[in-house]
Coordinates of C-alpha atoms in Angstrom, one line a residue:
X1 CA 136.7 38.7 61.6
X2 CA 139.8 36.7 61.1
X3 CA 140.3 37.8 56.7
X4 CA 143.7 38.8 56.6
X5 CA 143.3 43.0 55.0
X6 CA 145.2 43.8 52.1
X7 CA 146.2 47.3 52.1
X8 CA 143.7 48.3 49.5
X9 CA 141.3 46.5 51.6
X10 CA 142.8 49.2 54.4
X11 CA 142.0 51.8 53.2
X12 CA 138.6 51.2 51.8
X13 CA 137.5 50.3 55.4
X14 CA 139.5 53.7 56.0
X15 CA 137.4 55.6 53.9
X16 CA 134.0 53.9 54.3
X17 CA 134.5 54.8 58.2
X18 CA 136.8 58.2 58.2
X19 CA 134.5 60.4 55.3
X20 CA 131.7 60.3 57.7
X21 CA 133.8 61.0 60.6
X22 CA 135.7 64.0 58.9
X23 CA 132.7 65.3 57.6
X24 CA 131.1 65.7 61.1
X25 CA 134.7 67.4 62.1
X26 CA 134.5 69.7 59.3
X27 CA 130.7 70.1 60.0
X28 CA 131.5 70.9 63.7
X29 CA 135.0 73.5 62.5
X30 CA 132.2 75.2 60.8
X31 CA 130.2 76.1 63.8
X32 CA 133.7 77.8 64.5
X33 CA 134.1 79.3 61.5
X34 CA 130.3 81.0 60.8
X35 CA 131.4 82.4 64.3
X36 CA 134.6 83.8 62.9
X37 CA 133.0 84.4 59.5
X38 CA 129.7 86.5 60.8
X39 CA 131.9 88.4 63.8
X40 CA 134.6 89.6 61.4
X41 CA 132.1 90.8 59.2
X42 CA 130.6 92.8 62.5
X43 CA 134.3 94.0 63.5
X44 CA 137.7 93.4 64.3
X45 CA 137.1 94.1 67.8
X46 CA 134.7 91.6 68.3
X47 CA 136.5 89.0 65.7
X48 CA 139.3 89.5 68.3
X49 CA 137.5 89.1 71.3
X50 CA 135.6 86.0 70.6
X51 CA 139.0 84.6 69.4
X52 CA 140.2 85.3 72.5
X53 CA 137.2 84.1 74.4
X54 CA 137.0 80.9 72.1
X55 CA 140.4 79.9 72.9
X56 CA 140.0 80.3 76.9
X57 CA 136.9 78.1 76.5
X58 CA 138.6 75.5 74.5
X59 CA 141.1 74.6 77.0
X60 CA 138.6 73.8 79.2
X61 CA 136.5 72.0 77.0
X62 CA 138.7 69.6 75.2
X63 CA 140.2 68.7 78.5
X64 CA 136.7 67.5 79.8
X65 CA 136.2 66.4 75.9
X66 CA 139.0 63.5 77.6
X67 CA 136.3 61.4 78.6
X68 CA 134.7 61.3 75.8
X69 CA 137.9 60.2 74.2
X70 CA 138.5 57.1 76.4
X71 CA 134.6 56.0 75.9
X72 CA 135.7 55.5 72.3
X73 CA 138.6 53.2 72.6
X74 CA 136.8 51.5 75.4
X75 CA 133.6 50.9 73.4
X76 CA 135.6 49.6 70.1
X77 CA 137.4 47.2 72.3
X78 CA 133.9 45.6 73.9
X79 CA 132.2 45.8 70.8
X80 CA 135.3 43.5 69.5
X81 CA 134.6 41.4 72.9
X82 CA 131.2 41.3 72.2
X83 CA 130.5 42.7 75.4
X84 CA 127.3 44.8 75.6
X85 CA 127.7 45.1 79.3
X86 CA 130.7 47.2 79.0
X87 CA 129.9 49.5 76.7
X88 CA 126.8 50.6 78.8
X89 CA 128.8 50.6 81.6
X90 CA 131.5 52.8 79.9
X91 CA 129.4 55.0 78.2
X92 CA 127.3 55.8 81.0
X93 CA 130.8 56.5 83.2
X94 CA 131.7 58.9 80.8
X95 CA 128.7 61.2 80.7
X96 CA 128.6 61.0 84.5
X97 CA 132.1 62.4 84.7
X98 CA 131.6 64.7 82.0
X99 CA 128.7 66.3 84.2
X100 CA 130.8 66.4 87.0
X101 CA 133.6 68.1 85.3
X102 CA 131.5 71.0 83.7
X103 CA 130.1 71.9 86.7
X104 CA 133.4 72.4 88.4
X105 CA 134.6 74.2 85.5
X106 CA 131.5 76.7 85.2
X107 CA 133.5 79.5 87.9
X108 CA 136.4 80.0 85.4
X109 CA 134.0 80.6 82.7
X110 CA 131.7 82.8 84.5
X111 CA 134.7 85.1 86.2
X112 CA 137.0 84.9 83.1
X113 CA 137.8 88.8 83.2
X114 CA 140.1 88.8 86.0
X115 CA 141.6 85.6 84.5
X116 CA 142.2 87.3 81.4
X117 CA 143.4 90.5 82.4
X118 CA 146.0 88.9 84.1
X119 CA 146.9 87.4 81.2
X120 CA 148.2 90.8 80.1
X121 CA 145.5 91.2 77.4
X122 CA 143.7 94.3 76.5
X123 CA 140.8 95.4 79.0
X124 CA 138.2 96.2 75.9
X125 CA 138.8 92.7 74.6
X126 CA 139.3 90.6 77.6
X127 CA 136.1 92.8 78.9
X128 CA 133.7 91.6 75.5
X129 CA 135.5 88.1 75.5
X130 CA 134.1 87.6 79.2
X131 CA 130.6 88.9 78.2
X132 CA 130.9 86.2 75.5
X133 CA 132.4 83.4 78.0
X134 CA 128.8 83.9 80.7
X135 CA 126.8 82.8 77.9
X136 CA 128.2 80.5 75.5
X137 CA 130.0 78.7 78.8
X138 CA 126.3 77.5 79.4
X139 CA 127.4 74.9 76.9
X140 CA 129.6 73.2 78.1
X141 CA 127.0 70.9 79.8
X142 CA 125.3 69.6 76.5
X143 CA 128.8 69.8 74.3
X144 CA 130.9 67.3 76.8
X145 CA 127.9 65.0 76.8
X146 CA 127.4 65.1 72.6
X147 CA 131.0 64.6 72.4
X148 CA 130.6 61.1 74.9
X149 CA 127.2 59.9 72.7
X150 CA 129.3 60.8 69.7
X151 CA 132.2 58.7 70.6
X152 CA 129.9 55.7 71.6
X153 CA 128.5 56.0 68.3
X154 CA 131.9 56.5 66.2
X155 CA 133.0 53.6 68.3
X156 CA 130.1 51.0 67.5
X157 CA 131.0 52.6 63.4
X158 CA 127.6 54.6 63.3
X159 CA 129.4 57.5 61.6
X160 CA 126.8 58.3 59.3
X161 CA 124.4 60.1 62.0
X162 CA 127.3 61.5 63.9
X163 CA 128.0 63.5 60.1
X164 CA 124.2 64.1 60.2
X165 CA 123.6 65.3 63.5
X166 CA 126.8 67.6 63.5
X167 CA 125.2 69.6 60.0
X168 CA 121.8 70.1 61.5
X169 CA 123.7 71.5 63.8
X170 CA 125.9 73.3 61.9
X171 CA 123.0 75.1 59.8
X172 CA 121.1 75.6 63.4
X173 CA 124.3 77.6 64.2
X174 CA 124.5 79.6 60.6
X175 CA 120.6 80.8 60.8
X176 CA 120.8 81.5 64.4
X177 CA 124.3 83.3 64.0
X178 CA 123.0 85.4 61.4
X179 CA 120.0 86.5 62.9
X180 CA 121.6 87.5 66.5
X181 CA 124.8 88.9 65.7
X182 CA 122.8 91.4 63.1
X183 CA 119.9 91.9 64.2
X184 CA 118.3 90.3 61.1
X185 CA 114.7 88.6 60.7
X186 CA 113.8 91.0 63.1
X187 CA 115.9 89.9 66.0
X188 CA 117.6 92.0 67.9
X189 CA 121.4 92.9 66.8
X190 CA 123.2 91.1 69.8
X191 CA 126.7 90.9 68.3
X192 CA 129.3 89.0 70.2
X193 CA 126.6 87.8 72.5
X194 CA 124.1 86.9 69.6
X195 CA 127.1 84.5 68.6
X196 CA 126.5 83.4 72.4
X197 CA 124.0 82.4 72.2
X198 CA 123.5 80.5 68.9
X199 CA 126.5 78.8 70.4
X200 CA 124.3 77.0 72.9
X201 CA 121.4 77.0 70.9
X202 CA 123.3 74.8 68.6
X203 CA 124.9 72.7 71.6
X204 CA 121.2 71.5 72.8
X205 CA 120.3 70.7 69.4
X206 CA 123.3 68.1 69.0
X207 CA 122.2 66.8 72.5
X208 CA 118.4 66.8 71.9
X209 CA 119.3 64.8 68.1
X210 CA 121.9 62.2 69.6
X211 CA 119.8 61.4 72.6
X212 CA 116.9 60.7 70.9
X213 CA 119.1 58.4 68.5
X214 CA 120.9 56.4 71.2
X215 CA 117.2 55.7 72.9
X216 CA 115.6 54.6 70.1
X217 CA 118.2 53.1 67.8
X218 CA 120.3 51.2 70.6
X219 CA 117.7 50.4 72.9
X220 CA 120.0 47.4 74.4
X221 CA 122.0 49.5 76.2
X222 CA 120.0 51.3 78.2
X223 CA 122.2 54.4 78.5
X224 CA 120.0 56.3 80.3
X225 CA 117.6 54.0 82.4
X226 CA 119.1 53.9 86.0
X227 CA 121.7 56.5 85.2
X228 CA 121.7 57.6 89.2
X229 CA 123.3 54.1 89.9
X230 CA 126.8 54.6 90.6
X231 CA 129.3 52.0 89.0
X232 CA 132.5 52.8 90.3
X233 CA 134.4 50.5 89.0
X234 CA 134.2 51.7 85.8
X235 CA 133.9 55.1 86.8
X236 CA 137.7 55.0 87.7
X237 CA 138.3 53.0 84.5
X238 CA 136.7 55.7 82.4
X239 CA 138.6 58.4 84.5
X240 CA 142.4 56.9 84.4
X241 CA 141.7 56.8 80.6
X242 CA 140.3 60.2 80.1
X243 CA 142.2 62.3 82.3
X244 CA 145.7 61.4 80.6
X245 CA 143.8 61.7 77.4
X246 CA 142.5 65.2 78.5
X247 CA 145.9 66.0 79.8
X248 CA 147.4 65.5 76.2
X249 CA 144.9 67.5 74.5
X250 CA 144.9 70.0 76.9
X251 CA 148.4 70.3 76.6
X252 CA 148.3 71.0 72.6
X253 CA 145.5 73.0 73.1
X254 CA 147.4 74.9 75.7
X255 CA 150.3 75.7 73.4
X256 CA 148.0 77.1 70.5
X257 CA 145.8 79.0 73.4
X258 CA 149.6 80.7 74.4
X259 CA 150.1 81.4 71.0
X260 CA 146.6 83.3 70.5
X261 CA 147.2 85.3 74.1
X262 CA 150.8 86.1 72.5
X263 CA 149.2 87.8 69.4
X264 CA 146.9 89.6 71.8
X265 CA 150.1 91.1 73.2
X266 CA 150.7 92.1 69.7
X267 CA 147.6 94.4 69.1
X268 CA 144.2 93.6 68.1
X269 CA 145.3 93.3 63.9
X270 CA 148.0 90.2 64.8
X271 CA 145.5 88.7 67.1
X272 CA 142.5 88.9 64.4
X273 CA 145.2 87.6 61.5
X274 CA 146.3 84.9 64.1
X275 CA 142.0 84.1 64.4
X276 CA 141.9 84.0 60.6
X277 CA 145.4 81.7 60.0
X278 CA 144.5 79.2 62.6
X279 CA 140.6 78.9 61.3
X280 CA 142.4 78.1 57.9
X281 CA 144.4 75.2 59.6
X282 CA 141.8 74.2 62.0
X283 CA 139.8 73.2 58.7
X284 CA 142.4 71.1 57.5
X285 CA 143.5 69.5 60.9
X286 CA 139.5 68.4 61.0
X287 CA 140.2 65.9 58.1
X288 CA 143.6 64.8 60.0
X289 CA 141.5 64.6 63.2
X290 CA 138.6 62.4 61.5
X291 CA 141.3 59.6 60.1
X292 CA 142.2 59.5 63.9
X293 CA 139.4 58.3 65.1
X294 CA 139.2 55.8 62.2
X295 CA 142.4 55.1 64.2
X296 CA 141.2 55.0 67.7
X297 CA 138.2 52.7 66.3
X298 CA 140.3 50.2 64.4
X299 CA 143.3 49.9 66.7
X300 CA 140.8 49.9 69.5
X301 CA 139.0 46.4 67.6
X302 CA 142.3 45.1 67.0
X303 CA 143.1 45.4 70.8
X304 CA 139.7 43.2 71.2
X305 CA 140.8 40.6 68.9
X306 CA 144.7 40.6 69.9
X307 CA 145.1 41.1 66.0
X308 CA 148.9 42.9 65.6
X309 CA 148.3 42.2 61.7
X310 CA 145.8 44.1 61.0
X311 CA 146.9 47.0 63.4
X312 CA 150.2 47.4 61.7
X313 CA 148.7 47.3 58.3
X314 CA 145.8 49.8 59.6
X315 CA 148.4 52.0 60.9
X316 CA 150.5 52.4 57.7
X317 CA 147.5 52.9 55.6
X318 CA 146.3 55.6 58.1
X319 CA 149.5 57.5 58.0
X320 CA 150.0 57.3 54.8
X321 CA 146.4 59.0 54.2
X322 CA 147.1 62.0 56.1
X323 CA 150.6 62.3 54.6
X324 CA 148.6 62.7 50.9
X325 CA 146.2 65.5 52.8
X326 CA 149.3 67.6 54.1
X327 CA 150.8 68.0 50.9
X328 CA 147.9 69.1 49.3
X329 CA 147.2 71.1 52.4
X330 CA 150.7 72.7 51.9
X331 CA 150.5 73.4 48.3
X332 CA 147.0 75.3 48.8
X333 CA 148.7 77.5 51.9
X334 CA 151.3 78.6 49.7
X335 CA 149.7 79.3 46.2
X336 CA 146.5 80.8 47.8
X337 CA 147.2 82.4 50.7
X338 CA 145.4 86.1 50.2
X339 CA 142.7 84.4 48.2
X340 CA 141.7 82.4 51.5
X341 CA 142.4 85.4 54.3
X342 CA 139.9 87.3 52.1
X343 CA 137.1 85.2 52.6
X344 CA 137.1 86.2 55.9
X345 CA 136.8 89.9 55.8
X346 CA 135.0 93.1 54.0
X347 CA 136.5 94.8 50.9
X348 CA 136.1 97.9 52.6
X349 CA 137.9 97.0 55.8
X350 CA 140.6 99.5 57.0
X351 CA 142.3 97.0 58.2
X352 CA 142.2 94.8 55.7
X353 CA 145.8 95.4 54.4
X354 CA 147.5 95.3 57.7
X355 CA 145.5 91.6 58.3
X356 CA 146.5 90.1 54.7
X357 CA 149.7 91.1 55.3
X358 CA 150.1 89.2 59.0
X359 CA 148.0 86.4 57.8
X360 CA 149.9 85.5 54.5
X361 CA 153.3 85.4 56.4
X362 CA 151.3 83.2 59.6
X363 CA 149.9 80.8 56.6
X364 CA 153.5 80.1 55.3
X365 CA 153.9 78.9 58.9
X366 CA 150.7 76.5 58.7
X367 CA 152.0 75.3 55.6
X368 CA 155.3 73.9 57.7
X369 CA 153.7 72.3 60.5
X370 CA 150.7 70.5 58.4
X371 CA 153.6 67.5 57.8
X372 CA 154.1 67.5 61.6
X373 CA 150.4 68.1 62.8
X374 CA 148.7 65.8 61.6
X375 CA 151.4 62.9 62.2
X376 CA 150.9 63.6 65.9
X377 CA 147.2 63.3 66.2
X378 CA 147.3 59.7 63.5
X379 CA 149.7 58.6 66.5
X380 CA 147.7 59.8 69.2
X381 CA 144.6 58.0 67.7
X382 CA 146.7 54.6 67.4
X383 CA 147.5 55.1 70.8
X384 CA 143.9 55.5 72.3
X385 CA 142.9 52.8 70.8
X386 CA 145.2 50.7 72.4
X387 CA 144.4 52.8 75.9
X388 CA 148.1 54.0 76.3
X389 CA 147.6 57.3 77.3
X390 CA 149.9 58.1 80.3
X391 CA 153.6 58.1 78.5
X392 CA 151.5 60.0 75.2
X393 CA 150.1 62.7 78.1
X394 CA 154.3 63.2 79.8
X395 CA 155.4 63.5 75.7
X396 CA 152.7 66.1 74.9
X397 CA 153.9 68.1 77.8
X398 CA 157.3 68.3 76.7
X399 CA 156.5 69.0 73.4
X400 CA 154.3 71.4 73.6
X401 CA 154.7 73.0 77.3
X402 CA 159.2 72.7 77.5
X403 CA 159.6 73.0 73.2
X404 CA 156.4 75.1 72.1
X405 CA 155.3 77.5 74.6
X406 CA 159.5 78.5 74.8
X407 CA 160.2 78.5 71.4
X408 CA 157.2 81.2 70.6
X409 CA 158.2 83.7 73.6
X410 CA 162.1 83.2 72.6
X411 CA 161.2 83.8 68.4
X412 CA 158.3 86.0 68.7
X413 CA 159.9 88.3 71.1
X414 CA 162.9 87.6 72.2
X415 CA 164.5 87.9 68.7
X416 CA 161.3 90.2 67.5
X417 CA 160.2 88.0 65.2
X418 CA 156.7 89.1 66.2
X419 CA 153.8 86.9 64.7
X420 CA 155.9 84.4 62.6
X421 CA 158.2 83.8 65.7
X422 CA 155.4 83.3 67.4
X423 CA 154.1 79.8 64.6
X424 CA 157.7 79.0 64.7
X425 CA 157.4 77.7 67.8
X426 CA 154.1 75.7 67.4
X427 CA 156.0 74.3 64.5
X428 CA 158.5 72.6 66.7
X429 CA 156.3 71.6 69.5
X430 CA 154.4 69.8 67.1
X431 CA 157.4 68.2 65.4
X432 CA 158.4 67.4 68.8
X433 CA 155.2 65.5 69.8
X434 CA 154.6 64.1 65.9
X435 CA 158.7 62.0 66.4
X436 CA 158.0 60.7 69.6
X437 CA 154.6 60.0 69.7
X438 CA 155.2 57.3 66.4
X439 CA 158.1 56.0 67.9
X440 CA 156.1 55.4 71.0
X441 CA 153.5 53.6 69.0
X442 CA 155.7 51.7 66.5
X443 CA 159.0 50.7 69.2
X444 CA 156.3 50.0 71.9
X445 CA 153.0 49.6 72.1
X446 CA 152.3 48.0 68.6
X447 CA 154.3 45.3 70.0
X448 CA 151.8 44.5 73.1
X449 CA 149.3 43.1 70.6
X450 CA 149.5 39.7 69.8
X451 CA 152.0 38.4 66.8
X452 CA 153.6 40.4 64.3
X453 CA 152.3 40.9 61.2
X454 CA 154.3 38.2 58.4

C-alpha cells in the first residue's frame, strides 16, 4: 500500500481496472443502441419516438442512478479503511433509497403524455413514446438497484463480473429485441413496445445475475440479511452524497434531454438524425465514462489512505488517457461520418438522404465537444471519489442549465441555425463544466488530501 506509483505503473493499474469497466459501459450503450438499431430498421416514427421516450426516462433514471454513484466512492474509501462494516452499511443505504426513489418516480413515467405534449412535441410521437414509457418504466426498480450492486462491486475492483453480467445482458436484450419488435421466432410483432419490454426483460436479468453474485461471492457483508433494519445514519450519509451527485448528472443529462425535445421541434427527420448522432457519441463517451470510475475508485482509496501522491499522479495519467481517446474519437467523426450514420438505417429508406445529411453536419459537432466531454466527467470522477459533490452539482448547473440549454435555443433558433445551433450549444455547456470542474479538482480539493506529491 505505501509503493510510491510510477506513471507507467499508473496507468497499468488504469487499464487492468478501467477495460473491464468500459467494457461493461459499452456493453450497457449497446442495450441502447440494439434499441436504436432494431426500431430504425422498423421506422422513423418509432426510431423517433423511443428517442424521445428514452431521453424522458433517462432524466429520471440517472438522477436516482445518484445513489448508486455515492455507494462507489464510499465503498473505495472503507475498503481503504478496511472497514467491512461500512461498506454494508453503505451499500445497503443506497438500495434502500434507490427503492424509495423509483417508486416516487413511477407517476411521471406512467402519465408521460401530458408531460410531453406540453413539451411542444408532436402528438403521434409523444402518444407512442408514452406507450413505450408504461412498460419499459417498470424498470426502473431493478436498473437503480444493478446500478448500486454494480458500484459496490466496481468499488471493491471486481470489474470483471460487472463486464460479464452487463453482456449477458446485453445479448438477453439483442434476442429479446429482435424477436418482439418483429414479430420473429414466432412472437408476436410488438414494435416500440416489444423494445419495452425486452428492456425490462434485460433489467431483471442484470438484477437476478448481480444478486446472486453479491450472496454467494461476498457473503461477509450480508447485503441483504436484515435489509428491513433501518440505519439512518448512513441513510443520510448515502443521501447528501447521491443527491448532489444526481443533481449533477441530472443536470448534463437535462441539457442533452433539451437538445433531443429541440429536434423534436424540428420534425421527425432532425429528431431521428439527432437519435443517430448522439448514439454515435454515447458509444465513445462510454469509454470516457469507464476511466471515470477507475477515477472515482482510485481517488476514492487514496482518500482512505490520505495518499495526495498517488492521487495527483492517478489523476494526470487518467486525463491524459481520455485526452488520447478524444482524438481518435475526433479523427473517426470527421473522416467517417456517412459510413457510421448508415449503419443505422435501410438502403431503401426515403428518408435516408434527408437523415445523412442532418447527421453528418450534427457529427462534426460531436467531433468538437469529445475534447470537452470527456474532460468533465474524468473531473467529476476525481471529485466523487473524494465525496465533493455540492460545489461540482452548483457548476454543472451553470454550465449546462445558464450556458447550454441558452446557447441551443439562441443558435438553433434564434439565429436559425437549426440542428447544428442546436450541438453548438451542448458544445459550450460542456466546455463550461470540463474548465471549472478541473480547476475545482486541481486548485481545491486535491489539496485536502494529505502532502503533495514531491
Amino acid at each position: 500500500m505505501s509503493k510510491v506509483m510510477t506513471y507507467p505503473d499508473h496507468f497499468k493499474a488504469i487499464a487492468i481496472l478501467g477495460l473491464p469497466l468500459i467494457g461493461g459501459h459499452l456493453a450497457q450503450f449497446a442495450i441502447g443502441l440494439t434499441d436504436t438499431v432494431m426500431l430504425g430498421w422498423y421506422g422513423v416514427e418509432a426510431l423517433a419516438s423511443v428517442t424521445l421516450a428514452s431521453s424522458y426516462y433517462f432524466v429520471l433514471f440517472l438522477f436516482g442512478a445518484g445513489f448508486g454513484w455515492a455507494v462507489m466512492p464510499m465503498v473505495a474509501t472503507a475498503a481503504a479503511e478496511e472497514d467491512e462494516t461500512s461498506i454494508r452499511r453503505s451499500t445497503r443505504m443506497g438500495l434502500w433509497l434507490s427503492l424509495i426513489y423509483a417508486t416516487l418516480m413511477m407517476p411521471m413515467l406512467w402519465w408521460s403524455y401530458p408531460i410531453l405534449i406540453a413539451l411542444k412535441q408532436e402528438p403521434q410521437v409523444a402518444e407512442t413514446a408514452s406507450q413505450y414509457l408504461r412498460v419499459a418504466g417498470w424498470g426502473l426498480f431493478p436498473a437503480l438497484i444493478v446500478m448500486v450492486l454494480k458500484s459496490y462491486l466496481a468499488a471493491l475492483e471486481r470489474t470483471q463480473i460487472v463486464l460479464w453480467i452487463t453482456v449477458v445482458a446485453a445479448v438477453v436484450n439483442g434476442v429479446t429485441n429482435y424477436a418482439l419488435i418483429f414479430g420473429n421466432w414466432g412472437a408476436p410483432e410488438m414494435g416500440v413496445i416489444g423494445a419495452a419490454i425486452a428492456s425490462v426483460v434485460t433489467q431483471l436479468v442484470s438484477l437476478i445475475a448481480v444478486v446472486i453474485y453479491a450472496v454467494r461471492v461476498l457473503p461477509e457483508h450480508s447485503l441483504f440479511q436484515r435489509f428491513w433494519r433501518p440505519d439512518w445514519e448512513m441513510f443520510w450519509s448515502v443521501l447528501k452524497l447521491g443527491v448532489p451527485i444526481g443533481l449533477t448528472t441530472l443536470a448534463e443529462v437535462t441539457l442533452f434531454a433539451t437538445s433531443a425535445i429541440m429536434m423534436g421541434w424540428l420534425g421527425q427527420v432532425p429528431l431521428a438524425a439527432h437519435g443517430i448522432a448522439l448514439n454515435l457519441a454515447s458509444a465513445t463517451f462510454m469509454v470516457h465514462l469507464g476511466l471515470s470510475n477507475v477515477a472515482t475508485i482510485r481517488a476514492g482509496n487514496a482518500l482512505g489512505r490520505r495518499d495526495r501522491a498517488h492521487l495527483e499522479k492517478g489523476a494526470i495519467a487518467v486525463t491524459g488517457m481520455s485526452l488520447v481517446m478524444s482524438a481518435i474519437t475526433i479523427l473517426l467523426f470527421l473522416t467517417c461520418a456517412e459510413q457510421l450514420i448508415s449503419l443505422f438505417m435501410e438502403a431503401d429508406d426515403p428518408q435516408r438522404p434527408q437523415i445523412l445529411a442532418i447527421g453528418t453536419g450534427l457529427l462534426a459537432m460531436a467531433a468538437l465537444f469529445q475534447l470537452v466531454d470527456g474532460a468533465q466527467v474524468i473531473a467529476l470522477g476525481l471529485l466523487r471519489g473524494l465525496q465533493d459533490a455540492k460545489i461540482p452539482m452548483v457548476i454543472a448547473a451553470l454550465s449546462y442549465w445558464v450556458v447550454g440549454i441558452p446557447a441551443s435555443y439562441y443558435f438553433g433558433f434564434m439565429q436559425g441555425m437549426d440542428g447544428i445551433g442546436v450541438w453548438l450549444g451542448l458544445v459550450l455547456g460542456l466546455a463550461c463544466a470540463a474548465v471549472l470542474l478541473m480547476a475545482r479538482f486541481w486548485l481545491r480539493s486535491v489539496r485536502e488530501v494529505g502532502v503533495p506529491a514531491e
